[in-house]
Amino acid sequence: MNIVLCGFMGCGKTSVGKHLAKITGKTLIDTDELIEKEQGISISEIFSKYGEEFFRNLEFEMCKKVSKMDNVIISTGGGAMTFDRNVQALKENCNVIFLDVPFDIICKRIGNGDTRPLFKNKENAKKLYDERKNKYEKVADFTLNGDLSSKKVAKIIAEKFN
Ligand code: S3P
């Protein structure tokens, strides 16, 4: 069974994923990283050159692709699991974990949001955060307080789902 890590930008999906991969021996897959590799440009450039909808379609294709893999940890982009089509693709073979981190802590972690096109404006980011929170909770098999250290969060997930 695969593990999907979801949650808002800056909630710690990548760092938790790295620890989790070490503990469980599963391979860590990062959907954004794979999209950047395939396209040969950064997520930020994809947004500015081609727009969000173009990115969302790439993201959907990537979710379908990684859902066919086995025994992996999938770190998703912050928006991925807010789209039904991605959830449907990934849910088949995955336990979904929501890393729930308060917005003020996320802000501290992200700083000015240079590399994150949807975090350039803090007010808009807060709106997005409020809109998405319920969605993440709804699709998750398990929600946990991602405000703990990423090592601790990874340990809790591994104990429950490995
Ligand atoms: C997005 C989050 C980003 C990236 C893209 C869109 C979002 O990933 O997929 O900029 O919609 O929240 P991170 O959550 O890794 O920052």
Coordinates of N, CA, C and O and ligand atoms in Angstrom, one line a residue:
M1 N 0.9 -1.2 0.0 CA 0.0 0.0 0.0 C 0.9 1.3 0.0 O 1.9 1.3 0.7
N2 N 0.5 2.2 -0.8 CA 1.2 3.5 -0.8 C 0.8 4.5 0.3 O -0.3 4.3 0.8
I3 N 1.6 5.5 0.5 CA 1.2 6.5 1.5 C 1.2 7.8 0.7 O 2.2 8.2 0.1
V4 N 0.1 8.6 0.8 CA 0.0 9.9 0.2 C 0.1 10.9 1.3 O -0.7 10.9 2.3
L5 N 1.0 11.9 1.2 CA 1.1 13.0 2.2 C 0.4 14.2 1.5 O 0.8 14.6 0.4
C6 N -0.6 14.8 2.2 CA -1.2 16.0 1.7 C -1.3 17.0 2.7 O -1.2 16.8 3.9
G7 N -1.6 18.2 2.3 CA -1.8 19.4 3.2 C -1.3 20.6 2.5 O -0.7 20.6 1.4
F8 N -1.5 21.8 3.1 CA -1.2 23.1 2.5 C 0.3 23.2 2.3 O 1.1 22.6 2.9
M9 N 0.6 24.2 1.4 CA 2.0 24.5 1.2 C 2.7 24.7 2.5 O 2.2 25.4 3.4
G10 N 3.9 24.2 2.7 CA 4.7 24.5 3.9 C 4.3 23.6 5.1 O 4.8 23.8 6.2
C11 N 3.4 22.6 4.9 CA 3.0 21.8 6.0 C 4.0 20.7 6.4 O 3.9 20.0 7.4
G12 N 5.0 20.5 5.5 CA 6.1 19.6 5.8 C 6.0 18.3 5.1 O 6.7 17.3 5.5
K13 N 5.3 18.3 4.0 CA 5.2 17.0 3.2 C 6.5 16.4 2.8 O 6.8 15.2 2.9
T14 N 7.4 17.3 2.3 CA 8.7 16.8 1.8 C 9.6 16.3 2.9 O 10.1 15.2 2.9
S15 N 9.7 17.1 4.0 CA 10.6 16.7 5.1 C 10.0 15.4 5.8 O 10.8 14.5 6.1
V16 N 8.7 15.4 6.0 CA 8.1 14.2 6.6 C 8.4 13.0 5.7 O 8.8 11.9 6.1
G17 N 8.1 13.2 4.4 CA 8.3 12.2 3.4 C 9.7 11.6 3.5 O 9.9 10.4 3.4
K18 N 10.7 12.5 3.6 CA 12.1 12.0 3.7 C 12.4 11.1 4.9 O 13.0 10.0 4.7
H19 N 11.9 11.5 6.0 CA 12.0 10.7 7.2 C 11.3 9.4 7.1 O 11.8 8.3 7.5
L20 N 10.1 9.5 6.6 CA 9.2 8.3 6.4 C 9.8 7.3 5.5 O 9.7 6.1 5.7
A21 N 10.5 7.8 4.5 CA 11.1 6.9 3.5 C 12.2 6.1 4.2 O 12.4 4.9 4.0
K22 N 13.0 6.8 5.0 CA 14.1 6.2 5.8 C 13.6 5.1 6.7 O 14.1 4.0 6.7
I23 N 12.5 5.4 7.4 CA 12.0 4.5 8.4 C 11.4 3.3 7.8 O 11.5 2.2 8.2
T24 N 10.6 3.5 6.7 CA 9.8 2.4 6.1 C 10.5 1.6 5.0 O 10.1 0.6 4.6
G25 N 11.5 2.3 4.4 CA 12.2 1.6 3.3 C 11.4 1.8 2.0 O 11.8 1.3 0.9
K26 N 10.3 2.6 2.0 CA 9.6 2.9 0.8 C 10.3 4.0 0.1 O 11.0 4.8 0.7
T27 N 10.0 4.1 -1.2 CA 10.6 5.2 -2.0 C 9.8 6.4 -2.0 O 8.6 6.4 -2.1
L28 N 10.5 7.6 -1.8 CA 9.7 8.8 -1.8 C 9.6 9.4 -3.2 O 10.6 9.6 -3.9
I29 N 8.3 9.7 -3.6 CA 8.0 10.3 -4.9 C 7.4 11.7 -4.6 O 6.5 11.8 -3.8
D30 N 7.9 12.7 -5.3 CA 7.4 14.0 -5.1 C 6.8 14.5 -6.5 O 7.5 14.6 -7.5
T31 N 5.4 14.6 -6.5 CA 4.8 14.9 -7.8 C 5.3 16.2 -8.4 O 5.5 16.2 -9.7
D32 N 5.5 17.2 -7.7 CA 6.0 18.5 -8.2 C 7.4 18.3 -8.8 O 7.7 18.8 -9.9
E33 N 8.2 17.6 -8.1 CA 9.6 17.4 -8.6 C 9.6 16.6 -9.9 O 10.3 17.0 -10.8
L34 N 8.7 15.6 -10.0 CA 8.6 14.8 -11.2 C 8.1 15.7 -12.4 O 8.6 15.6 -13.5
I35 N 7.1 16.6 -12.1 CA 6.6 17.5 -13.1 C 7.7 18.4 -13.6 O 7.9 18.6 -14.8
E36 N 8.5 18.9 -12.7 CA 9.6 19.8 -13.1 C 10.6 19.1 -13.9 O 11.1 19.6 -14.9
K37 N 10.9 17.9 -13.5 CA 11.9 17.1 -14.3 C 11.4 16.8 -15.7 O 12.1 17.0 -16.7
E38 N 10.1 16.4 -15.8 CA 9.5 16.1 -17.1 C 9.5 17.3 -18.0 O 9.7 17.3 -19.2
Q39 N 9.1 18.5 -17.4 CA 8.9 19.7 -18.2 C 10.2 20.5 -18.4 O 10.3 21.3 -19.3
G40 N 11.2 20.2 -17.6 CA 12.5 20.9 -17.7 C 12.5 22.3 -17.2 O 13.4 23.1 -17.5
I41 N 11.4 22.7 -16.5 CA 11.3 24.0 -15.9 C 10.7 24.0 -14.5 O 10.0 22.9 -14.2
S42 N 10.8 25.0 -13.7 CA 10.3 25.0 -12.4 C 8.7 25.2 -12.4 O 8.2 25.7 -13.3
I43 N 8.1 24.8 -11.3 CA 6.6 25.0 -11.1 C 6.3 26.4 -11.3 O 5.3 26.8 -11.9
S44 N 7.1 27.3 -10.7 CA 6.9 28.7 -10.7 C 6.9 29.2 -12.2 O 6.0 30.0 -12.6
E45 N 7.8 28.7 -13.0 CA 7.8 29.1 -14.4 C 6.6 28.5 -15.2 O 6.1 29.1 -16.1
I46 N 6.2 27.3 -14.8 CA 5.1 26.7 -15.5 C 3.8 27.6 -15.3 O 3.1 27.9 -16.2
F47 N 3.7 28.0 -14.0 CA 2.5 28.9 -13.7 C 2.6 30.2 -14.5 O 1.7 30.7 -15.1
S48 N 3.8 30.8 -14.5 CA 3.9 32.2 -15.1 C 3.9 32.1 -16.7 O 3.3 32.9 -17.3
K49 N 4.4 31.0 -17.2 CA 4.4 30.9 -18.7 C 3.1 30.3 -19.2 O 2.6 30.8 -20.3
Y50 N 2.5 29.3 -18.6 CA 1.4 28.6 -19.1 C 0.1 28.7 -18.3 O -1.0 28.3 -18.8
G51 N 0.2 29.2 -17.1 CA -1.0 29.4 -16.3 C -1.3 28.2 -15.4 O -0.8 27.1 -15.6
E52 N -2.2 28.4 -14.4 CA -2.5 27.4 -13.4 C -3.2 26.2 -14.0 O -2.9 25.0 -13.7
E53 N -4.1 26.4 -15.0 CA -4.9 25.3 -15.5 C -4.0 24.3 -16.2 O -4.1 23.1 -16.1
F54 N -3.0 24.8 -16.9 CA -2.0 23.9 -17.6 C -1.3 23.1 -16.5 O -1.1 21.9 -16.7
F55 N -0.9 23.7 -15.4 CA -0.2 23.0 -14.3 C -1.1 21.9 -13.8 O -0.7 20.8 -13.5
R56 N -2.4 22.3 -13.6 CA -3.3 21.3 -12.9 C -3.5 20.1 -13.8 O -3.7 19.0 -13.3
N57 N -3.4 20.3 -15.1 CA -3.5 19.1 -16.0 C -2.3 18.2 -15.9 O -2.4 17.0 -15.9
L58 N -1.1 18.9 -15.8 CA 0.1 18.1 -15.7 C 0.1 17.3 -14.3 O 0.5 16.2 -14.2
E59 N -0.5 18.0 -13.3 CA -0.6 17.4 -12.0 C -1.5 16.2 -12.0 O -1.2 15.1 -11.4
F60 N -2.6 16.3 -12.7 CA -3.5 15.2 -12.9 C -2.9 14.0 -13.5 O -3.0 12.8 -13.1
E61 N -2.2 14.3 -14.6 CA -1.5 13.2 -15.4 C -0.4 12.5 -14.4 O -0.3 11.3 -14.4
M62 N 0.2 13.3 -13.6 CA 1.3 12.8 -12.7 C 0.6 12.0 -11.6 O 1.2 10.9 -11.3
C63 N -0.5 12.4 -11.1 CA -1.2 11.6 -10.1 C -1.6 10.2 -10.6 O -1.4 9.2 -9.9
K64 N -2.1 10.2 -11.9 CA -2.5 8.9 -12.5 C -1.2 8.0 -12.6 O -1.3 6.9 -12.3
K65 N -0.2 8.7 -13.0 CA 1.1 7.9 -13.2 C 1.6 7.3 -11.9 O 1.8 6.1 -11.9
V66 N 1.7 8.1 -10.9 CA 2.3 7.6 -9.6 C 1.4 6.7 -8.9 O 1.8 5.8 -8.1
S67 N 0.1 6.8 -9.2 CA -0.9 5.9 -8.5 C -0.7 4.4 -8.9 O -1.1 3.5 -8.3
K68 N 0.0 4.2 -10.1 CA 0.2 2.9 -10.5 C 1.5 2.3 -9.9 O 1.8 1.1 -10.1
M69 N 2.2 3.1 -9.2 CA 3.4 2.5 -8.5 C 3.1 1.8 -7.3 O 1.9 1.9 -6.8
D70 N 4.0 1.1 -6.8 CA 3.7 0.3 -5.6 C 4.8 0.5 -4.5 O 5.9 0.7 -4.8
N71 N 4.3 0.5 -3.2 CA 5.2 0.7 -2.1 C 6.0 2.0 -2.1 O 7.2 2.0 -1.8
V72 N 5.3 3.1 -2.4 CA 5.9 4.4 -2.4 C 5.2 5.4 -1.5 O 4.1 5.2 -1.1
I73 N 6.0 6.4 -1.1 CA 5.4 7.5 -0.4 C 5.2 8.6 -1.4 O 6.2 9.0 -2.0
I74 N 4.0 9.2 -1.5 CA 3.8 10.2 -2.5 C 3.6 11.6 -1.8 O 2.6 11.7 -1.1
S75 N 4.5 12.5 -2.0 CA 4.4 13.8 -1.5 C 3.7 14.6 -2.6 O 4.2 14.8 -3.7
T76 N 2.5 15.1 -2.3 CA 1.7 15.9 -3.3 C 1.9 17.4 -3.2 O 2.2 17.9 -2.1
G77 N 1.6 18.1 -4.3 CA 1.6 19.6 -4.2 C 0.4 19.9 -3.4 O -0.6 19.2 -3.3
G78 N 0.4 21.1 -2.7 CA -0.6 21.6 -1.8 C -2.1 21.6 -2.4 O -3.0 21.5 -1.7
G79 N -2.2 21.7 -3.7 CA -3.5 21.7 -4.3 C -4.0 20.4 -4.8 O -5.2 20.2 -5.0
A80 N -3.1 19.4 -4.9 CA -3.5 18.2 -5.6 C -4.7 17.5 -5.1 O -5.6 17.2 -5.8
M81 N -4.7 17.3 -3.8 CA -5.8 16.5 -3.2 C -7.1 17.3 -2.9 O -8.0 16.8 -2.3
T82 N -7.1 18.5 -3.5 CA -8.4 19.3 -3.4 C -9.2 19.1 -4.7 O -10.2 19.7 -4.9
F83 N -8.6 18.3 -5.6 CA -9.3 18.0 -6.9 C -9.8 16.6 -6.9 O -9.0 15.7 -6.7
D84 N -11.1 16.4 -7.1 CA -11.7 15.0 -7.0 C -11.0 14.0 -7.9 O -10.8 12.9 -7.6
R85 N -10.6 14.5 -9.1 CA -10.0 13.6 -10.1 C -8.7 13.0 -9.6 O -8.4 11.8 -9.8
N86 N -7.9 13.9 -8.9 CA -6.6 13.4 -8.3 C -6.9 12.4 -7.2 O -6.2 11.4 -7.0
V87 N -7.9 12.8 -6.3 CA -8.2 11.9 -5.2 C -8.6 10.6 -5.7 O -8.1 9.5 -5.2
Q88 N -9.5 10.6 -6.7 CA -9.9 9.3 -7.2 C -8.8 8.4 -7.7 O -8.7 7.2 -7.5
A89 N -7.9 9.1 -8.4 CA -6.7 8.3 -9.0 C -5.8 7.8 -7.9 O -5.5 6.6 -7.9
L90 N -5.6 8.6 -6.8 CA -4.6 8.2 -5.8 C -5.2 7.3 -4.7 O -4.5 6.4 -4.2
K91 N -6.5 7.4 -4.5 CA -7.1 6.7 -3.3 C -7.1 5.2 -3.5 O -7.1 4.5 -2.5
E92 N -7.1 4.8 -4.8 CA -7.3 3.3 -5.0 C -6.3 2.5 -4.3 O -6.6 1.4 -3.8
N93 N -5.1 3.0 -4.2 CA -4.0 2.1 -3.7 C -3.2 2.8 -2.6 O -2.0 2.5 -2.4
C94 N -3.8 3.8 -1.9 CA -3.1 4.6 -1.0 C -3.8 4.9 0.3 O -5.0 5.0 0.3
N95 N -3.0 5.0 1.4 CA -3.5 5.6 2.6 C -3.2 7.1 2.5 O -2.0 7.5 2.3
V96 N -4.2 8.0 2.7 CA -3.9 9.4 2.6 C -3.8 10.0 4.0 O -4.6 9.9 4.9
I97 N -2.7 10.7 4.2 CA -2.4 11.4 5.5 C -2.4 12.9 5.3 O -1.7 13.4 4.4
F98 N -3.2 13.6 6.1 CA -3.2 15.0 6.1 C -2.3 15.6 7.2 O -2.6 15.3 8.4
L99 N -1.4 16.4 6.8 CA -0.5 17.1 7.8 C -1.2 18.5 8.1 O -1.1 19.4 7.3
D100 N -1.8 18.5 9.2 CA -2.6 19.7 9.6 C -1.7 20.7 10.4 O -1.4 20.4 11.6
V101 N -1.4 21.8 9.8 CA -0.5 22.8 10.5 C -1.2 24.2 10.4 O -1.7 24.6 9.4
P102 N -1.3 24.9 11.6 CA -1.9 26.2 11.6 C -1.3 27.2 10.6 O 0.0 27.1 10.4
F103 N -2.1 28.1 10.1 CA -1.6 29.0 9.1 C -0.5 29.9 9.5 O 0.5 30.2 8.7
D104 N -0.5 30.4 10.8 CA 0.6 31.2 11.2 C 2.0 30.5 11.2 O 3.0 31.1 10.9
I105 N 1.9 29.3 11.5 CA 3.2 28.5 11.5 C 3.7 28.3 10.0 O 4.8 28.4 9.7
I106 N 2.7 28.0 9.2 CA 3.0 27.8 7.7 C 3.7 29.1 7.2 O 4.7 29.1 6.5
C107 N 3.1 30.3 7.6 CA 3.7 31.6 7.1 C 5.1 31.7 7.6 O 6.0 32.1 6.8
K108 N 5.4 31.3 8.8 CA 6.8 31.4 9.3 C 7.7 30.6 8.5 O 8.8 30.9 8.2
R109 N 7.2 29.4 8.2 CA 8.1 28.4 7.5 C 8.3 28.9 6.0 O 9.4 28.7 5.5
I110 N 7.3 29.4 5.4 CA 7.4 29.8 4.0 C 8.1 31.1 3.7 O 8.8 31.3 2.7
G111 N 8.0 32.0 4.6 CA 8.6 33.3 4.4 C 7.9 34.1 3.3 O 6.7 34.1 3.2
N112 N 8.7 34.6 2.3 CA 8.1 35.4 1.3 C 7.5 34.6 0.1 O 6.9 35.2 -0.8
G113 N 7.6 33.3 0.2 CA 7.0 32.5 -0.8 C 7.4 32.7 -2.2 O 6.7 32.5 -3.2
D114 N 8.7 33.0 -2.4 CA 9.3 33.2 -3.7 C 9.0 32.1 -4.7 O 8.7 32.4 -5.9
T115 N 9.2 30.9 -4.3 CA 9.1 29.8 -5.3 C 7.7 29.2 -5.3 O 7.4 28.3 -6.0
R116 N 6.7 29.9 -4.6 CA 5.4 29.3 -4.6 C 4.4 30.4 -5.2 O 4.0 31.3 -4.5
P117 N 3.9 30.1 -6.4 CA 3.1 31.1 -7.1 C 1.8 31.4 -6.4 O 1.3 32.5 -6.4
L118 N 1.3 30.5 -5.6 CA 0.0 30.7 -4.9 C 0.2 31.2 -3.5 O -0.7 31.3 -2.7
F119 N 1.5 31.6 -3.1 CA 1.7 32.1 -1.8 C 2.3 33.5 -1.9 O 2.9 34.0 -0.9
K120 N 2.2 34.1 -3.0 CA 2.8 35.5 -3.1 C 2.1 36.5 -2.3 O 2.6 37.4 -1.8
N121 N 0.7 36.3 -2.3 CA -0.1 37.2 -1.6 C -0.7 36.5 -0.4 O -1.4 35.5 -0.5
K122 N -0.3 37.0 0.8 CA -0.6 36.3 2.1 C -2.2 36.2 2.3 O -2.7 35.2 2.8
E123 N -2.9 37.3 2.0 CA -4.3 37.3 2.2 C -5.0 36.2 1.3 O -5.9 35.5 1.8
N124 N -4.6 36.1 0.1 CA -5.2 35.1 -0.8 C -4.8 33.7 -0.3 O -5.6 32.8 -0.4
A125 N -3.6 33.6 0.2 CA -3.1 32.3 0.6 C -4.0 31.8 1.8 O -4.3 30.7 2.0
K126 N -4.3 32.8 2.7 CA -5.1 32.5 3.9 C -6.5 32.0 3.4 O -7.1 31.1 4.0
K127 N -7.1 32.7 2.4 CA -8.4 32.3 1.9 C -8.3 30.8 1.4 O -9.2 30.0 1.6
L128 N -7.3 30.6 0.6 CA -7.1 29.3 0.0 C -7.0 28.2 1.1 O -7.5 27.1 1.1
Y129 N -6.2 28.6 2.2 CA -6.0 27.7 3.3 C -7.4 27.3 4.0 O -7.7 26.2 4.2
D130 N -8.2 28.3 4.2 CA -9.5 28.1 4.8 C -10.4 27.3 3.9 O -11.1 26.4 4.4
E131 N -10.4 27.5 2.6 CA -11.2 26.7 1.7 C -10.8 25.3 1.6 O -11.6 24.4 1.5
R132 N -9.5 25.0 1.8 CA -9.0 23.7 1.5 C -9.0 22.8 2.7 O -9.0 21.6 2.6
K133 N -9.0 23.4 3.9 CA -8.8 22.6 5.2 C -9.8 21.4 5.2 O -9.4 20.3 5.5
N134 N -11.1 21.7 5.0 CA -12.1 20.7 5.0 C -11.9 19.6 4.0 O -12.2 18.5 4.2
K135 N -11.5 20.1 2.8 CA -11.2 19.1 1.7 C -10.2 18.1 2.1 O -10.3 16.9 2.0
Y136 N -9.1 18.6 2.7 CA -8.0 17.7 3.1 C -8.5 16.7 4.2 O -8.3 15.5 4.1
E137 N -9.3 17.2 5.1 CA -9.8 16.4 6.2 C -10.7 15.3 5.7 O -10.7 14.2 6.1
K138 N -11.5 15.7 4.7 CA -12.5 14.8 4.1 C -11.8 13.6 3.4 O -12.3 12.5 3.4
V139 N -10.8 13.9 2.6 CA -10.1 12.8 1.8 C -9.1 12.0 2.6 O -8.8 10.9 2.2
A140 N -8.8 12.5 3.8 CA -7.7 11.8 4.6 C -8.2 10.6 5.3 O -9.3 10.6 5.9
D141 N -7.3 9.5 5.3 CA -7.6 8.4 6.2 C -7.1 8.7 7.6 O -7.6 8.0 8.5
F142 N -6.2 9.6 7.7 CA -5.7 9.9 9.0 C -5.2 11.4 9.0 O -4.5 11.8 8.0
T143 N -5.5 12.2 10.0 CA -5.1 13.5 10.1 C -4.2 13.7 11.3 O -4.5 13.1 12.3
L144 N -3.1 14.3 11.1 CA -2.3 14.5 12.4 C -1.6 15.9 12.4 O -1.5 16.5 11.4
N145 N -1.3 16.2 13.6 CA -0.8 17.6 13.9 C 0.6 17.6 13.3 O 1.6 17.2 13.9
G146 N 0.7 18.3 12.1 CA 2.0 18.3 11.5 C 2.9 19.4 12.1 O 4.0 19.6 11.6
D147 N 2.5 20.0 13.2 CA 3.3 21.0 13.8 C 4.4 20.3 14.7 O 5.3 21.0 15.2
L148 N 4.3 19.0 14.9 CA 5.4 18.3 15.6 C 6.6 18.2 14.7 O 6.5 18.6 13.5
S149 N 7.7 17.8 15.3 CA 8.9 17.7 14.4 C 8.6 16.7 13.3 O 7.9 15.7 13.5
S150 N 9.3 16.9 12.1 CA 8.9 16.0 11.0 C 9.4 14.6 11.3 O 8.7 13.6 10.8
K151 N 10.4 14.4 12.1 CA 10.8 13.1 12.4 C 9.7 12.3 13.3 O 9.4 11.2 13.0
K152 N 9.2 13.1 14.2 CA 8.1 12.5 15.1 C 6.9 12.2 14.2 O 6.2 11.2 14.4
V153 N 6.5 13.1 13.4 CA 5.3 12.9 12.5 C 5.5 11.6 11.7 O 4.6 10.8 11.6
A154 N 6.7 11.5 11.1 CA 7.0 10.3 10.3 C 6.9 9.0 11.1 O 6.4 8.0 10.7
K155 N 7.4 9.1 12.4 CA 7.4 7.9 13.2 C 5.9 7.5 13.5 O 5.6 6.3 13.4
I156 N 5.1 8.5 13.8 CA 3.7 8.2 14.1 C 3.0 7.5 12.8 O 2.3 6.5 13.0
I157 N 3.3 8.1 11.7 CA 2.7 7.6 10.4 C 3.2 6.1 10.2 O 2.4 5.2 9.9
A158 N 4.5 5.9 10.4 CA 5.0 4.6 10.1 C 4.4 3.6 11.1 O 4.1 2.4 10.7
E159 N 4.2 3.9 12.3 CA 3.7 3.0 13.3 C 2.3 2.6 12.9 O 1.8 1.5 13.1
K160 N 1.5 3.5 12.3 CA 0.1 3.3 12.0 C 0.0 2.5 10.6 O -0.9 1.7 10.4
F161 N 0.8 2.9 9.7 CA 0.6 2.4 8.3 C 1.6 1.5 7.7 O 1.5 1.1 6.5
N162 N 2.7 1.3 8.3 CA 3.8 0.5 7.6 C 3.4 -1.0 7.6 O 3.0 -1.5 8.6
Ligands
S3P1 C1 0.4 24.5 -4.9 C2 1.4 24.0 -4.1 C3 2.8 23.7 -4.5 C4 2.8 23.5 -6.0 C5 2.1 24.6 -6.8 C6 0.6 24.7 -6.4 C7 -1.0 24.7 -4.4 O1 3.3 22.6 -3.8 O2 2.2 22.2 -6.3 O3 2.8 25.7 -6.5 O4 -1.9 24.8 -5.1 O5 -1.1 24.8 -3.1 P1 3.8 22.7 -2.3 O6 2.6 22.3 -1.4 O7 4.8 21.6 -2.2 O8 4.3 24.0 -2.0

